[in-house]
Amino acid sequence: MSHGPSASGGAIVAAPPTDAHHDVPYEPVFVGTARAELDTILSRYPTKQAALLPALWMIQDARGWISPAAMEEVASVLAITPAYVKGVVSFYTMYHQHPVGRHFIQVCTTTPCNVCGAEDVVKAFLEHTGCADLGLTSADGRFTVIEVECLGACGFATPVMINNAFVDAVTPDAVPRIVSELA
Amino acid sequence: MGYPHPSHPRETPVLSRYFGDPGARTLDGWRQRGGYDALQQALATDPQELQTIVKDSGLRGRGGAGFPTGMKWSFMKPDGKTHYLCCNADESEPGTFKDREIMRWTPHGLVEGVALAAHAIYAETAYIYIRGEFTEPYAYVTRAVEDAYAAGILGANAMGSGRRVDVHVHRGAGAYICGEETALMNSLEGRRGNPRIKPPFPAVAGLFGKPTTINNVETLTTVPYIIKNGADWYKQFGRPDNPKSIGTKLFSVCGNISRPGNYEVALGFPMGEFLNELCGGPLPGREIKAVIPGGSSVPILTREEAEAAIMDYEGMVAAGTMLGSGGVIVFDDRQDMVRQIARLTRFYAHESCAQCSQCREGTAWTTRIMERIRDGEGTAEDLDTLLAIAENMSGKTICVLSDSCATPVVSGLRKFRHEFEARIAANRSMVTVTGASRAPAA
Ligand SMILES: Cc1cc2nc3c(=O)[nH]c(=O)nc-3n(C[C@H](O)[C@H](O)[C@H](O)COP(=O)(O)O)c2cc1C
Ligand code: SF4
Ligand code: FES
């Protein structure tokens, strides 16, 4: 279960949903090729509900986060309730219930990485991205930095996940270059 | 091999032979290396016979619990029901990163093992559940599955055998608990990843309520080698005096060590030589202080205990710990054990699925107390409170995540009590009046 962005107990600050623009109509995700892709996924399982995690990934890949309106769309496509969808979304740490920076940076600080200096890597990312704190997006909208629990790459300390890509063996010295290469 | 380091002569690379060799990743490359011969052979063999070979080989589950694989498979009978195979690729136990390398370098090795096991348990459908963060392994395994379908290895007539074998890759979304077998099944069904109360066991009512077998990536990738070379070939790996621990095992080594990485050795390897020869010993000018030898959920060893331990299931129990997932975490003399144990308990507090009160509350209380001791605000009673909470967290919950949080606290307090006491002695705010000290604020 996710209890916030900071594994070491820092501030937990999240932006309120920005999906409440009733004047902007919601554009559905599951139309055209995306609908066909979902149908292929559905054919792999004996229940519709089993396609929920894959469908949520499709939403997040398309929109960057999973808004309440998107949860309603998934619910109607899979014949489940929006409340059920929200219950599932909120269980898993990787689904964003709020917009995040263009580059979502996750630094592992669990014990095996921690003993290799992972907390200094976190500090370097906060400093060089201009993010005021863990979980907060930088003013230019480029970055959000969080601490994450074991990424399953402990021999490559400190691994950092930037959106879908892994960067292995990051040291504080390497952080300015990594950040400058992210548009 | 000791990937990312060259293979050490004392390793026994079976699964890791092609780590670092991108040629093994493709379907053609895998076939050139003898891949899919075992599957072809197995699809023409009666499942019962495959179960017997795996039972005879002595293979035990590599996901952490060490359950005999052949016995697990033998719960699956030709009863005419729909059966499922789940491959557990959720690898999230701190210290463990072996399944990641298997999937990155030999994705077809995994697909072959999954297809073979599906046939052996009378299943037509298998799901590989990969943790959401493993984007690169996910891409390689998905590609391998697609290529295997295109080549007719998977599908309605797998390798021309007349049997249907479907393999699907399913991506998780961030939750350590989904590595617990019944939580994984719930997650695959599109639910919150809460472990289920057992019984019923998965072999009776598992995924979608059907008889299900679940195995770890390393376990399943090993099976084709056993089918191809025979149970007797596999039995050569292990100590002669311990028939209960057979085979090669990947150990992931991390933390304060000269050459972190994955090492594959025959079970029964001496841990002292493992740490100091294969892994290069401590970092220059440092000394090893403690080792957690089997992923973060197993008891901590002192350096002396670790160096005397034998790396197999029974050897680790004799050393007072467990083989677990084979994730070896090394701490050197710079490390503050209180701080690091507190960090581990925070991991478990974060990952508790919160169904059981002993776990939900216990992981949080333990973390709060550990962190106040870390911060020099602990009291002498805190140590007793920690042990009392640990007692209440062990053996009383739906799954063993709760016990796993208690383990480093109890073993850490037993072996590094002086570090806890030094932290508490440094607490100047503590009122030291005999018989009346501050109540724990937990
Ligand atoms: C909290 C928890 C987390 C687990 N995580 C994993 C995991 O990431 N990978 C894994 O293979 N087994 C994990 N297991 C063990 C599985 O429940 C199960 O025993 C294993 O997948 C069976 O496969 P095997 O017999 O091949 O080892 C976990 C167990 C618990 C209690
Ligand atoms: S022990 Fe913890 S993680 Fe396991 S089922 Fe209970 S609350 Fe969930
Ligand atoms: S502890 Fe950092 S990747 Fe495992």
JSON list of N, CA, C and O in Angstrom, two decimals, chain A residues 33-49:
[
{"chain": "A", "resi": 33, "resn": "THR", "atom": "N", "xyz": [-7.72, 2.06, -32.24]},
{"chain": "A", "resi": 33, "resn": "THR", "atom": "CA", "xyz": [-6.73, 0.99, -32.04]},
{"chain": "A", "resi": 33, "resn": "THR", "atom": "C", "xyz": [-6.59, 0.62, -30.56]},
{"chain": "A", "resi": 33, "resn": "THR", "atom": "O", "xyz": [-6.33, -0.54, -30.24]},
{"chain": "A", "resi": 34, "resn": "ALA", "atom": "N", "xyz": [-6.79, 1.60, -29.68]},
{"chain": "A", "resi": 34, "resn": "ALA", "atom": "CA", "xyz": [-6.68, 1.29, -28.26]},
{"chain": "A", "resi": 34, "resn": "ALA", "atom": "C", "xyz": [-7.79, 0.33, -27.84]},
{"chain": "A", "resi": 34, "resn": "ALA", "atom": "O", "xyz": [-7.58, -0.58, -27.04]},
{"chain": "A", "resi": 35, "resn": "ARG", "atom": "N", "xyz": [-8.97, 0.52, -28.40]},
{"chain": "A", "resi": 35, "resn": "ARG", "atom": "CA", "xyz": [-10.09, -0.38, -28.09]},
{"chain": "A", "resi": 35, "resn": "ARG", "atom": "C", "xyz": [-9.76, -1.79, -28.60]},
{"chain": "A", "resi": 35, "resn": "ARG", "atom": "O", "xyz": [-9.99, -2.80, -27.93]},
{"chain": "A", "resi": 36, "resn": "ALA", "atom": "N", "xyz": [-9.17, -1.85, -29.80]},
{"chain": "A", "resi": 36, "resn": "ALA", "atom": "CA", "xyz": [-8.81, -3.15, -30.37]},
{"chain": "A", "resi": 36, "resn": "ALA", "atom": "C", "xyz": [-7.73, -3.83, -29.52]},
{"chain": "A", "resi": 36, "resn": "ALA", "atom": "O", "xyz": [-7.78, -5.04, -29.27]},
{"chain": "A", "resi": 37, "resn": "GLU", "atom": "N", "xyz": [-6.81, -3.01, -29.04]},
{"chain": "A", "resi": 37, "resn": "GLU", "atom": "CA", "xyz": [-5.75, -3.57, -28.18]},
{"chain": "A", "resi": 37, "resn": "GLU", "atom": "C", "xyz": [-6.34, -4.13, -26.89]},
{"chain": "A", "resi": 37, "resn": "GLU", "atom": "O", "xyz": [-5.98, -5.21, -26.43]},
{"chain": "A", "resi": 38, "resn": "LEU", "atom": "N", "xyz": [-7.30, -3.39, -26.33]},
{"chain": "A", "resi": 38, "resn": "LEU", "atom": "CA", "xyz": [-7.95, -3.86, -25.10]},
{"chain": "A", "resi": 38, "resn": "LEU", "atom": "C", "xyz": [-8.71, -5.16, -25.38]},
{"chain": "A", "resi": 38, "resn": "LEU", "atom": "O", "xyz": [-8.68, -6.08, -24.55]},
{"chain": "A", "resi": 39, "resn": "ASP", "atom": "N", "xyz": [-9.34, -5.26, -26.53]},
{"chain": "A", "resi": 39, "resn": "ASP", "atom": "CA", "xyz": [-10.07, -6.49, -26.86]},
{"chain": "A", "resi": 39, "resn": "ASP", "atom": "C", "xyz": [-9.12, -7.69, -26.94]},
{"chain": "A", "resi": 39, "resn": "ASP", "atom": "O", "xyz": [-9.44, -8.79, -26.48]},
{"chain": "A", "resi": 40, "resn": "THR", "atom": "N", "xyz": [-7.93, -7.45, -27.49]},
{"chain": "A", "resi": 40, "resn": "THR", "atom": "CA", "xyz": [-6.93, -8.53, -27.52]},
{"chain": "A", "resi": 40, "resn": "THR", "atom": "C", "xyz": [-6.56, -8.94, -26.10]},
{"chain": "A", "resi": 40, "resn": "THR", "atom": "O", "xyz": [-6.48, -10.13, -25.78]},
{"chain": "A", "resi": 41, "resn": "ILE", "atom": "N", "xyz": [-6.36, -7.96, -25.24]},
{"chain": "A", "resi": 41, "resn": "ILE", "atom": "CA", "xyz": [-6.01, -8.26, -23.85]},
{"chain": "A", "resi": 41, "resn": "ILE", "atom": "C", "xyz": [-7.14, -9.05, -23.19]},
{"chain": "A", "resi": 41, "resn": "ILE", "atom": "O", "xyz": [-6.90, -10.05, -22.51]},
{"chain": "A", "resi": 42, "resn": "LEU", "atom": "N", "xyz": [-8.36, -8.61, -23.42]},
{"chain": "A", "resi": 42, "resn": "LEU", "atom": "CA", "xyz": [-9.52, -9.29, -22.81]},
{"chain": "A", "resi": 42, "resn": "LEU", "atom": "C", "xyz": [-9.58, -10.76, -23.21]},
{"chain": "A", "resi": 42, "resn": "LEU", "atom": "O", "xyz": [-10.01, -11.62, -22.42]},
{"chain": "A", "resi": 43, "resn": "SER", "atom": "N", "xyz": [-9.13, -11.08, -24.43]},
{"chain": "A", "resi": 43, "resn": "SER", "atom": "CA", "xyz": [-9.23, -12.47, -24.89]},
{"chain": "A", "resi": 43, "resn": "SER", "atom": "C", "xyz": [-8.29, -13.41, -24.12]},
{"chain": "A", "resi": 43, "resn": "SER", "atom": "O", "xyz": [-8.40, -14.62, -24.23]},
{"chain": "A", "resi": 44, "resn": "ARG", "atom": "N", "xyz": [-7.38, -12.83, -23.31]},
{"chain": "A", "resi": 44, "resn": "ARG", "atom": "CA", "xyz": [-6.42, -13.68, -22.58]},
{"chain": "A", "resi": 44, "resn": "ARG", "atom": "C", "xyz": [-6.94, -14.16, -21.23]},
{"chain": "A", "resi": 44, "resn": "ARG", "atom": "O", "xyz": [-6.28, -14.95, -20.56]},
{"chain": "A", "resi": 45, "resn": "TYR", "atom": "N", "xyz": [-8.07, -13.63, -20.79]},
{"chain": "A", "resi": 45, "resn": "TYR", "atom": "CA", "xyz": [-8.54, -13.94, -19.44]},
{"chain": "A", "resi": 45, "resn": "TYR", "atom": "C", "xyz": [-9.99, -14.42, -19.48]},
{"chain": "A", "resi": 45, "resn": "TYR", "atom": "O", "xyz": [-10.76, -13.97, -20.34]},
{"chain": "A", "resi": 46, "resn": "PRO", "atom": "N", "xyz": [-10.37, -15.25, -18.51]},
{"chain": "A", "resi": 46, "resn": "PRO", "atom": "CA", "xyz": [-11.76, -15.72, -18.49]},
{"chain": "A", "resi": 46, "resn": "PRO", "atom": "C", "xyz": [-12.73, -14.68, -17.92]},
{"chain": "A", "resi": 46, "resn": "PRO", "atom": "O", "xyz": [-13.94, -14.87, -18.03]},
{"chain": "A", "resi": 47, "resn": "THR", "atom": "N", "xyz": [-12.21, -13.61, -17.28]},
{"chain": "A", "resi": 47, "resn": "THR", "atom": "CA", "xyz": [-13.11, -12.56, -16.76]},
{"chain": "A", "resi": 47, "resn": "THR", "atom": "C", "xyz": [-12.67, -11.21, -17.33]},
{"chain": "A", "resi": 47, "resn": "THR", "atom": "O", "xyz": [-11.50, -11.02, -17.66]},
{"chain": "A", "resi": 48, "resn": "LYS", "atom": "N", "xyz": [-13.63, -10.28, -17.41]},
{"chain": "A", "resi": 48, "resn": "LYS", "atom": "CA", "xyz": [-13.29, -8.93, -17.86]},
{"chain": "A", "resi": 48, "resn": "LYS", "atom": "C", "xyz": [-12.44, -8.20, -16.84]},
{"chain": "A", "resi": 48, "resn": "LYS", "atom": "O", "xyz": [-11.54, -7.44, -17.16]},
{"chain": "A", "resi": 49, "resn": "GLN", "atom": "N", "xyz": [-12.77, -8.45, -15.56]},
{"chain": "A", "resi": 49, "resn": "GLN", "atom": "CA", "xyz": [-12.09, -7.74, -14.48]},
{"chain": "A", "resi": 49, "resn": "GLN", "atom": "C", "xyz": [-10.58, -7.96, -14.50]},
{"chain": "A", "resi": 49, "resn": "GLN", "atom": "O", "xyz": [-9.80, -7.09, -14.10]}
]
